Coordinates of C-alpha atoms in Angstrom, one line a residue:
M1 CA -0.1 -0.2 0.0
Y2 CA 2.7 2.3 0.8
R3 CA 5.6 3.0 -1.6
R4 CA 8.6 5.1 -1.8
I5 CA 7.9 8.4 -3.4
M6 CA 11.5 9.5 -3.6
S7 CA 14.2 7.3 -4.3
E8 CA 15.9 7.8 -1.0
V9 CA 14.6 9.7 2.0
D10 CA 17.1 10.3 4.8
V11 CA 14.6 10.1 7.7
K12 CA 17.5 9.8 10.4
L13 CA 18.9 13.2 9.1
G14 CA 15.3 14.7 8.7
I15 CA 14.7 13.9 12.4
K16 CA 17.6 15.4 13.4
S17 CA 17.4 18.4 11.8
I18 CA 13.7 19.1 12.8
L19 CA 14.7 18.5 16.6
D20 CA 17.7 21.0 15.9
R21 CA 15.3 23.6 14.4
I22 CA 12.8 22.8 17.6
D23 CA 15.6 23.6 20.1
I24 CA 16.7 26.9 18.3
A25 CA 13.0 28.1 18.1
Y26 CA 12.2 27.1 21.6
N27 CA 15.3 28.9 22.8
K28 CA 14.5 32.0 20.9
R29 CA 10.9 32.2 22.1
A30 CA 10.0 34.9 24.2
Q31 CA 10.0 34.5 28.2
T32 CA 6.7 35.6 28.4
F33 CA 5.3 32.4 27.1
V34 CA 5.1 30.0 30.0
A35 CA 5.2 26.6 28.1
P36 CA 7.4 23.6 28.2
K37 CA 9.8 22.2 25.1
P38 CA 7.8 21.3 22.2
K39 CA 7.1 17.5 21.4
L40 CA 7.8 16.2 18.0
V41 CA 5.0 14.2 16.4
A42 CA 6.2 12.8 13.1
V43 CA 3.3 12.5 10.9
S44 CA 3.9 9.2 8.9
K45 CA 0.6 9.0 6.9
T46 CA 1.0 7.3 3.5
K47 CA 4.5 6.5 4.2
P48 CA 6.0 3.1 4.1
I49 CA 6.9 1.0 7.4
E50 CA 10.5 1.1 6.6
L51 CA 10.5 4.9 7.0
I52 CA 8.9 4.6 10.4
L53 CA 11.5 2.2 11.5
D54 CA 14.3 4.7 10.6
A55 CA 12.7 7.5 12.6
Y56 CA 12.1 5.1 15.5
S57 CA 15.7 3.9 15.4
V58 CA 17.2 7.4 16.1
G59 CA 14.7 8.0 19.3
Q60 CA 11.5 9.3 17.7
R61 CA 8.6 7.8 19.6
D62 CA 5.7 9.8 18.6
F63 CA 4.0 9.6 15.3
G64 CA 0.7 10.9 13.8
E65 CA -1.8 9.3 11.6
N66 CA -4.8 10.9 9.7
Y67 CA -6.7 7.9 8.5
V68 CA -8.0 5.1 10.8
K69 CA -7.5 2.4 8.2
E70 CA -3.9 3.3 7.9
L71 CA -3.4 3.8 11.7
V72 CA -4.9 0.0 12.2
E73 CA -2.5 -1.3 9.7
K74 CA 0.7 0.5 10.8
A75 CA -0.1 -0.1 14.6
T76 CA -0.7 -4.1 14.1
N77 CA 2.3 -4.4 11.4
S78 CA 4.3 -7.3 12.8
Q79 CA 7.8 -5.3 12.1
I80 CA 6.4 -2.3 14.3
L81 CA 5.2 -4.7 17.0
E82 CA 8.5 -6.4 17.4
Q83 CA 11.2 -3.3 16.7
C84 CA 8.9 -0.5 18.1
K85 CA 7.5 -1.3 21.5
D86 CA 7.6 2.1 22.9
I87 CA 6.0 3.7 19.9
R88 CA 3.2 6.2 20.7
W89 CA 0.4 6.8 18.1
H90 CA -1.2 10.1 17.8
F91 CA -4.6 10.2 15.8
I92 CA -4.6 13.6 14.2
G93 CA -7.5 13.1 11.7
H94 CA -11.2 13.7 11.7
L95 CA -12.6 10.7 13.8
Q96 CA -16.1 9.5 13.2
R97 CA -18.0 7.9 16.2
N98 CA -18.5 4.7 14.0
K99 CA -14.8 4.2 13.7
I100 CA -13.9 4.6 17.3
N101 CA -13.9 0.9 18.3
K102 CA -11.3 0.2 15.4
I103 CA -8.5 2.1 17.1
V104 CA -9.3 2.5 20.7
N105 CA -7.8 -0.9 21.4
L106 CA -4.7 -0.5 19.0
P107 CA -1.3 -1.3 20.7
G108 CA 0.8 2.1 21.4
L109 CA -2.3 4.4 20.9
S110 CA -1.3 7.5 22.9
M111 CA -3.7 10.5 22.1
I112 CA -6.6 11.6 20.1
Q113 CA -5.9 15.0 18.9
T114 CA -9.1 15.8 17.4
V115 CA -12.1 15.5 19.8
D116 CA -14.4 18.2 18.4
S117 CA -18.0 17.6 19.9
E118 CA -19.6 16.4 23.0
K119 CA -20.9 13.3 21.2
L120 CA -17.5 12.2 20.1
A121 CA -15.9 12.8 23.6
D122 CA -18.7 10.5 25.0
S123 CA -18.3 7.8 22.6
L124 CA -14.8 7.6 23.4
N125 CA -15.4 8.1 26.9
T126 CA -17.4 5.0 26.6
A127 CA -15.3 2.8 24.3
W128 CA -12.5 3.5 26.7
G129 CA -14.5 2.7 29.7
K130 CA -15.1 -0.8 28.4
L131 CA -11.4 -1.2 27.8
K132 CA -10.4 -0.2 31.2
T133 CA -13.2 -2.6 33.0
G134 CA -11.2 -5.4 31.1
Q135 CA -7.8 -4.2 32.2
P136 CA -7.6 -3.1 35.7
G137 CA -5.0 -0.1 36.0
K138 CA -5.3 1.2 32.7
E139 CA -4.8 4.8 32.2
N140 CA -7.2 7.4 30.9
L141 CA -7.2 8.2 27.3
E142 CA -5.3 11.4 26.4
I143 CA -7.2 13.8 24.2
L144 CA -7.1 17.1 22.8
I145 CA -10.0 19.7 22.0
Q146 CA -9.9 20.4 18.2
I147 CA -10.7 24.2 17.6
N148 CA -11.6 25.3 14.0
T149 CA -9.4 28.8 14.4
S150 CA -9.8 29.7 10.6
D151 CA -13.8 29.2 10.4
E152 CA -13.1 27.4 7.5
D153 CA -16.2 25.1 6.5
E154 CA -13.9 22.3 5.2
K155 CA -12.2 22.1 8.6
N156 CA -13.2 20.2 11.5
G157 CA -13.3 21.6 15.1
V158 CA -15.3 23.6 17.6
E159 CA -15.7 27.0 17.4
P160 CA -13.3 29.1 19.6
N161 CA -16.1 30.3 21.8
D162 CA -17.4 27.1 22.6
A163 CA -14.0 25.5 23.4
P164 CA -14.3 26.0 27.2
N165 CA -17.6 24.4 27.1
L166 CA -16.3 21.3 25.6
Y167 CA -13.4 21.2 27.7
R168 CA -15.5 21.4 30.6
H169 CA -17.9 18.5 29.4
V170 CA -14.6 16.2 29.0
I171 CA -13.2 16.9 32.6
E172 CA -16.4 17.0 34.2
K173 CA -18.6 14.1 32.3
C174 CA -15.9 12.0 30.5
T175 CA -14.2 10.2 33.5
N176 CA -12.2 7.8 31.4
L177 CA -10.7 10.5 29.2
K178 CA -7.9 13.0 30.4
C179 CA -8.0 16.5 28.4
V180 CA -4.4 17.7 28.1
G181 CA -4.7 20.5 25.9
I182 CA -6.0 22.0 22.3
M183 CA -5.3 21.8 18.8
T184 CA -5.8 23.7 15.3
I185 CA -4.9 22.7 11.7
G186 CA -5.3 26.3 10.7
K187 CA -5.6 27.9 7.4
F188 CA -2.5 27.0 4.9
G189 CA -0.3 29.3 3.4
H190 CA -0.2 32.1 5.7
D191 CA 2.0 35.1 4.8
Y192 CA 4.1 35.7 7.9
S193 CA 5.5 39.0 6.1
K194 CA 2.2 40.5 7.2
G195 CA 2.5 39.6 10.9
P196 CA 1.6 36.5 13.2
N197 CA -0.6 33.6 11.9
P198 CA -4.1 34.8 13.3
D199 CA -4.8 30.9 13.8
F200 CA -1.9 30.6 16.3
I201 CA -3.0 33.9 18.1
T202 CA -6.7 32.6 18.3
L203 CA -5.6 29.2 19.6
M204 CA -3.3 30.9 22.4
K205 CA -6.3 33.2 23.4
C206 CA -8.3 29.8 23.8
H207 CA -5.7 28.4 25.8
A208 CA -5.3 31.5 28.1
E209 CA -9.2 31.4 28.7
I210 CA -9.2 27.7 29.4
C211 CA -6.3 28.0 31.9
T212 CA -8.0 30.9 33.6
T213 CA -11.6 29.4 33.6
F214 CA -10.4 26.2 35.2
E215 CA -7.6 27.3 37.1
L216 CA -5.0 25.2 35.2
D217 CA -1.3 25.6 35.1
P218 CA -0.4 26.5 31.5
M219 CA 2.7 24.3 31.7
N220 CA 0.0 21.6 32.0
V221 CA -2.3 22.4 29.1
N222 CA -0.5 21.5 25.6
V223 CA -1.0 23.4 22.4
S224 CA -0.6 21.4 19.3
M225 CA -0.2 23.9 16.4
G226 CA 2.4 24.1 13.7
M227 CA 3.4 21.6 10.8
S228 CA 6.4 21.5 8.4
D229 CA 6.0 25.2 6.9
D230 CA 5.5 26.9 10.1
F231 CA 6.3 24.9 13.0
E232 CA 9.0 27.4 14.0
N233 CA 6.3 30.3 14.0
A234 CA 4.0 28.1 16.1
I235 CA 6.8 27.6 18.8
D236 CA 7.5 31.3 18.8
M237 CA 3.8 31.9 19.5
G238 CA 3.7 29.1 22.5
S239 CA 3.2 25.5 20.8
T240 CA 4.0 22.5 22.9
I241 CA 3.4 19.9 20.3
V242 CA 4.2 20.3 16.7
R243 CA 3.0 17.8 13.8
V244 CA 5.8 17.7 10.9
G245 CA 5.5 15.2 8.0
S246 CA 7.2 16.3 4.8
S247 CA 10.2 17.9 6.3
I248 CA 10.9 14.4 7.7
F249 CA 9.6 11.9 5.4
G250 CA 9.8 14.0 2.0
Y251 CA 6.7 14.7 -0.4
R252 CA 3.4 13.4 0.6
P253 CA 1.2 12.4 -2.3
K254 CA -2.6 13.4 -2.2
K255 CA -4.9 10.6 -0.7
N256 CA -6.0 9.2 -4.3
E257 CA -2.4 9.0 -5.0
S258 CA -1.1 6.9 -2.5

């Protein structure tokens, strides 16, 4: 299913380069932002198992997938299971409720970054609760609230003004989930010569409101924003999780090309 789009992709060098750039951006970040050093999620969608193994071999542990079918295939792959025992999968695509049971019991599932409604949160809470019943001591599933900061119809996510209400619903009603922050995809192609990314500004305002409303330490509320073309700008604004794919794994084809 997965094929190399480039004759050779030096994933190991790609990981090192991105981590170095994260360090530089983090050290340059204004001290007014109270946030931990960003975590790198390597977005491996449409990429072959071999490239994931390469990234894992140099210490990368967090990987992001957008499609349920692809995540299932990779998380249950015999090579991944044998050689990547500490891998942490992040689901970063739109999750339909009828697909929840396909991924909640996958080995290595670490986080769902795209919870955008009370109904989805409730369904995840129920599904994870059933797993916890059969596995005493199992920890709550970490999730992020997805916020549509760009007000684009094709983008999923709760409206910024409704984010605190969804956050409240999860922490008060979903006892099997652990809400650890917020995320956005944002509009592509922002021209930084015109100033900071408005999507990042909006997400950080949501972060501040949530921390104030629920009396949370900003250090403990993650902000997932920034991808290959803008993760350094996102870090400068306060991002704690960056999702980088093509800068590590090379060109990614459109879904109908893969």
